[in-house]
mmCIF file of C-alpha atoms in Angstrom:
data_model
loop_
_atom_site.group_PDB
_atom_site.id
_atom_site.type_symbol
_atom_site.label_atom_id
_atom_site.label_comp_id
_atom_site.label_asym_id
_atom_site.label_seq_id
_atom_site.Cartn_x
_atom_site.Cartn_y
_atom_site.Cartn_z
ATOM 1 C CA MET A 1 150.603 45.563 -51.728
ATOM 2 C CA VAL A 2 150.629 47.674 -54.873
ATOM 3 C CA THR A 3 151.909 46.020 -58.003
ATOM 4 C CA SER A 4 154.134 47.526 -60.646
ATOM 5 C CA ARG A 5 151.128 47.292 -62.968
ATOM 6 C CA THR A 6 149.234 49.777 -60.772
ATOM 7 C CA ARG A 7 152.241 52.118 -60.812
ATOM 8 C CA ALA A 8 152.467 51.870 -64.581
ATOM 9 C CA THR A 9 148.749 52.599 -64.916
ATOM 10 C CA SER A 10 149.025 55.649 -62.636
ATOM 11 C CA GLY A 11 152.091 56.879 -64.497
ATOM 12 C CA ALA A 12 150.328 56.320 -67.787
ATOM 13 C CA LEU A 13 147.533 58.634 -66.615
ATOM 14 C CA VAL A 14 149.932 61.591 -66.382
ATOM 15 C CA SER A 15 151.255 60.806 -69.844
ATOM 16 C CA ARG A 16 147.764 60.412 -71.304
ATOM 17 C CA LEU A 17 146.614 63.712 -69.829
ATOM 18 C CA ALA A 18 149.664 65.546 -71.170
ATOM 19 C CA LEU A 19 149.080 63.967 -74.576
ATOM 20 C CA ILE A 20 145.416 65.028 -74.592
ATOM 21 C CA VAL A 21 146.276 68.600 -73.578
ATOM 22 C CA GLY A 22 149.034 68.710 -76.198
ATOM 23 C CA VAL A 23 146.690 67.491 -78.926
ATOM 24 C CA VAL A 24 144.071 70.073 -77.917
ATOM 25 C CA PHE A 25 146.659 72.869 -78.191
ATOM 26 C CA LEU A 26 147.749 71.534 -81.567
ATOM 27 C CA VAL A 27 144.140 71.502 -82.801
ATOM 28 C CA VAL A 28 143.574 75.044 -81.484
ATOM 29 C CA GLY A 29 146.734 76.239 -83.236
ATOM 30 C CA ILE A 30 145.568 74.739 -86.519
ATOM 31 C CA ALA A 31 142.010 76.069 -86.039
ATOM 32 C CA GLY A 32 143.404 79.591 -85.741
ATOM 33 C CA PHE A 33 144.501 79.330 -89.373
ATOM 34 C CA ILE A 34 141.134 78.134 -90.700
ATOM 35 C CA PRO A 35 138.773 80.793 -92.070
ATOM 36 C CA GLY A 36 135.303 80.212 -90.711
ATOM 37 C CA LEU A 37 136.605 78.910 -87.393
ATOM 38 C CA THR A 38 138.482 82.194 -87.189
ATOM 39 C CA SER A 39 136.321 85.201 -87.965
ATOM 40 C CA ASN A 40 137.885 88.294 -89.559
ATOM 41 C CA TYR A 41 140.560 85.955 -90.881
ATOM 42 C CA ASP A 42 141.580 88.485 -93.519
ATOM 43 C CA GLN A 43 142.426 90.959 -90.733
ATOM 44 C CA MET A 44 144.880 88.648 -88.957
ATOM 45 C CA THR A 45 148.315 90.172 -88.434
ATOM 46 C CA PHE A 46 151.554 88.410 -87.617
ATOM 47 C CA ALA A 47 151.618 89.815 -84.077
ATOM 48 C CA GLY A 48 150.315 92.692 -82.022
ATOM 49 C CA HIS A 49 147.015 93.988 -80.770
ATOM 50 C CA HIS A 50 145.926 95.209 -84.225
ATOM 51 C CA SER A 51 144.913 91.699 -85.288
ATOM 52 C CA ASP A 52 141.127 91.576 -85.473
ATOM 53 C CA ALA A 53 140.985 87.828 -86.108
ATOM 54 C CA LEU A 54 138.889 85.964 -83.534
ATOM 55 C CA LEU A 55 139.055 82.209 -83.031
ATOM 56 C CA LEU A 56 135.476 80.956 -82.655
ATOM 57 C CA GLY A 57 134.466 84.628 -82.840
ATOM 58 C CA VAL A 58 135.711 85.184 -79.266
ATOM 59 C CA PHE A 59 139.462 84.719 -78.733
ATOM 60 C CA GLN A 60 141.783 87.257 -80.382
ATOM 61 C CA VAL A 61 144.522 85.516 -82.372
ATOM 62 C CA SER A 62 147.413 86.342 -84.652
ATOM 63 C CA VAL A 63 149.870 84.266 -86.622
ATOM 64 C CA LEU A 64 152.275 84.394 -83.652
ATOM 65 C CA HIS A 65 149.518 83.419 -81.211
ATOM 66 C CA ASN A 66 148.609 80.414 -83.380
ATOM 67 C CA ILE A 67 152.274 79.397 -83.677
ATOM 68 C CA VAL A 68 152.595 79.518 -79.880
ATOM 69 C CA HIS A 69 149.603 77.150 -79.602
ATOM 70 C CA LEU A 70 151.146 74.813 -82.198
ATOM 71 C CA LEU A 71 154.514 74.764 -80.395
ATOM 72 C CA PHE A 72 152.848 74.256 -77.009
ATOM 73 C CA GLY A 73 150.898 71.353 -78.498
ATOM 74 C CA ILE A 74 154.006 69.766 -80.016
ATOM 75 C CA ALA A 75 155.794 70.152 -76.672
ATOM 76 C CA GLY A 76 152.917 68.400 -74.884
ATOM 77 C CA ILE A 77 152.892 65.510 -77.323
ATOM 78 C CA ALA A 78 156.677 65.105 -77.071
ATOM 79 C CA MET A 79 156.741 65.440 -73.276
ATOM 80 C CA ALA A 80 153.886 62.964 -72.812
ATOM 81 C CA ARG A 81 156.268 60.093 -73.599
ATOM 82 C CA ARG A 82 157.735 60.035 -70.088
ATOM 83 C CA VAL A 83 155.959 60.399 -66.766
ATOM 84 C CA ASP A 84 158.348 63.013 -65.349
ATOM 85 C CA THR A 85 158.242 65.242 -68.426
ATOM 86 C CA ALA A 86 154.475 64.815 -68.758
ATOM 87 C CA ARG A 87 154.075 66.023 -65.176
ATOM 88 C CA LEU A 88 156.444 68.934 -65.887
ATOM 89 C CA TYR A 89 154.436 69.872 -68.991
ATOM 90 C CA LEU A 90 151.146 69.941 -67.099
ATOM 91 C CA ILE A 91 152.345 71.729 -63.965
ATOM 92 C CA GLY A 92 154.937 73.975 -65.633
ATOM 93 C CA GLY A 93 152.643 74.758 -68.567
ATOM 94 C CA GLY A 94 149.843 75.563 -66.143
ATOM 95 C CA ALA A 95 152.143 77.949 -64.276
ATOM 96 C CA ILE A 96 153.038 79.629 -67.583
ATOM 97 C CA TYR A 97 149.353 80.094 -68.368
ATOM 98 C CA LEU A 98 148.705 81.610 -64.930
ATOM 99 C CA LEU A 99 151.554 84.052 -65.544
ATOM 100 C CA LEU A 100 150.078 84.843 -68.957
ATOM 101 C CA TRP A 101 146.714 85.446 -67.263
ATOM 102 C CA LEU A 102 148.333 87.931 -64.856
ATOM 103 C CA TYR A 103 150.182 89.577 -67.729
ATOM 104 C CA GLY A 104 146.901 89.994 -69.611
ATOM 105 C CA LEU A 105 145.282 91.610 -66.578
ATOM 106 C CA ILE A 106 148.152 94.063 -66.113
ATOM 107 C CA ILE A 107 148.773 95.260 -69.673
ATOM 108 C CA ASN A 108 146.606 97.616 -71.658
ATOM 109 C CA GLU A 109 145.053 95.564 -74.481
ATOM 110 C CA SER A 110 145.673 98.357 -76.988
ATOM 111 C CA SER A 111 149.338 98.821 -76.097
ATOM 112 C CA GLY A 112 152.399 97.450 -77.821
ATOM 113 C CA ALA A 113 152.891 95.142 -74.825
ATOM 114 C CA ASN A 114 149.948 93.104 -76.114
ATOM 115 C CA PHE A 115 152.139 91.436 -78.725
ATOM 116 C CA LEU A 116 150.421 88.024 -78.951
ATOM 117 C CA PRO A 117 147.518 89.483 -78.930
ATOM 118 C CA ILE A 118 145.198 88.614 -76.054
ATOM 119 C CA ASN A 119 141.798 89.948 -75.064
ATOM 120 C CA ASN A 120 139.610 89.585 -71.969
ATOM 121 C CA ALA A 121 138.262 86.205 -73.138
ATOM 122 C CA ASP A 122 141.845 84.969 -73.645
ATOM 123 C CA ASP A 123 142.786 86.185 -70.163
ATOM 124 C CA TRP A 124 140.092 84.142 -68.446
ATOM 125 C CA LEU A 125 140.707 81.122 -70.646
ATOM 126 C CA HIS A 126 144.381 81.305 -69.629
ATOM 127 C CA PHE A 127 143.303 81.362 -65.975
ATOM 128 C CA VAL A 128 141.131 78.258 -66.393
ATOM 129 C CA LEU A 129 143.837 76.490 -68.433
ATOM 130 C CA GLY A 130 146.473 77.314 -65.830
ATOM 131 C CA LEU A 131 144.444 75.988 -62.922
ATOM 132 C CA GLY A 132 143.236 72.995 -64.929
ATOM 133 C CA MET A 133 146.686 71.948 -66.118
ATOM 134 C CA ILE A 134 148.221 72.310 -62.651
ATOM 135 C CA GLY A 135 145.276 70.428 -61.152
ATOM 136 C CA LEU A 136 145.630 67.590 -63.661
ATOM 137 C CA GLY A 137 149.374 67.395 -63.111
ATOM 138 C CA LEU A 138 149.052 67.328 -59.321
ATOM 139 C CA LEU A 139 146.096 64.948 -59.257
ATOM 140 C CA ALA A 140 147.745 62.484 -61.634
ATOM 141 C CA SER A 141 151.040 62.815 -59.727
ATOM 142 C CA ARG A 142 149.269 62.131 -56.456
ATOM 143 C CA ARG A 143 147.692 58.989 -57.937
ATOM 144 C CA ALA A 144 151.109 57.856 -59.144
ATOM 145 C CA ASP A 145 152.668 58.596 -55.706
ATOM 146 C CA THR A 146 149.835 56.766 -53.913
ATOM 147 C CA ALA A 147 150.355 53.775 -56.180
ATOM 148 C CA ARG A 148 154.048 53.633 -55.216
ATOM 149 C CA GLN A 149 153.259 53.217 -51.504
#
């Protein structure tokens, strides 16, 4: 027989994972505004593919891109408070990142459609983030469901 303590622990895992992911996005959003962590900082634009700023010298960022990371991080921290919203954040956020990955593969990086901006490194990071977030959400949900039985 599974106790309510086991259910609470399993539910807490989903919340903890969403909180961790949210904090990571928040840190990444802040890092995008720190010269040194972001090379070519003086060439950062608000939006668009003309921004030459590179987070960690690899990932193309702009002010808008950094704001999106900050907002995504805040959403994760806020949604981590409840099991159902934490699960939604991980699985739904992962789906958004997979769509962003596809979008990055389809658009021309030097076109106006690349408004965030994103480069090839961003595309593949979005793919890994999408799969990872969905995997965490499903795995933690499965543990919570197993604990309920």
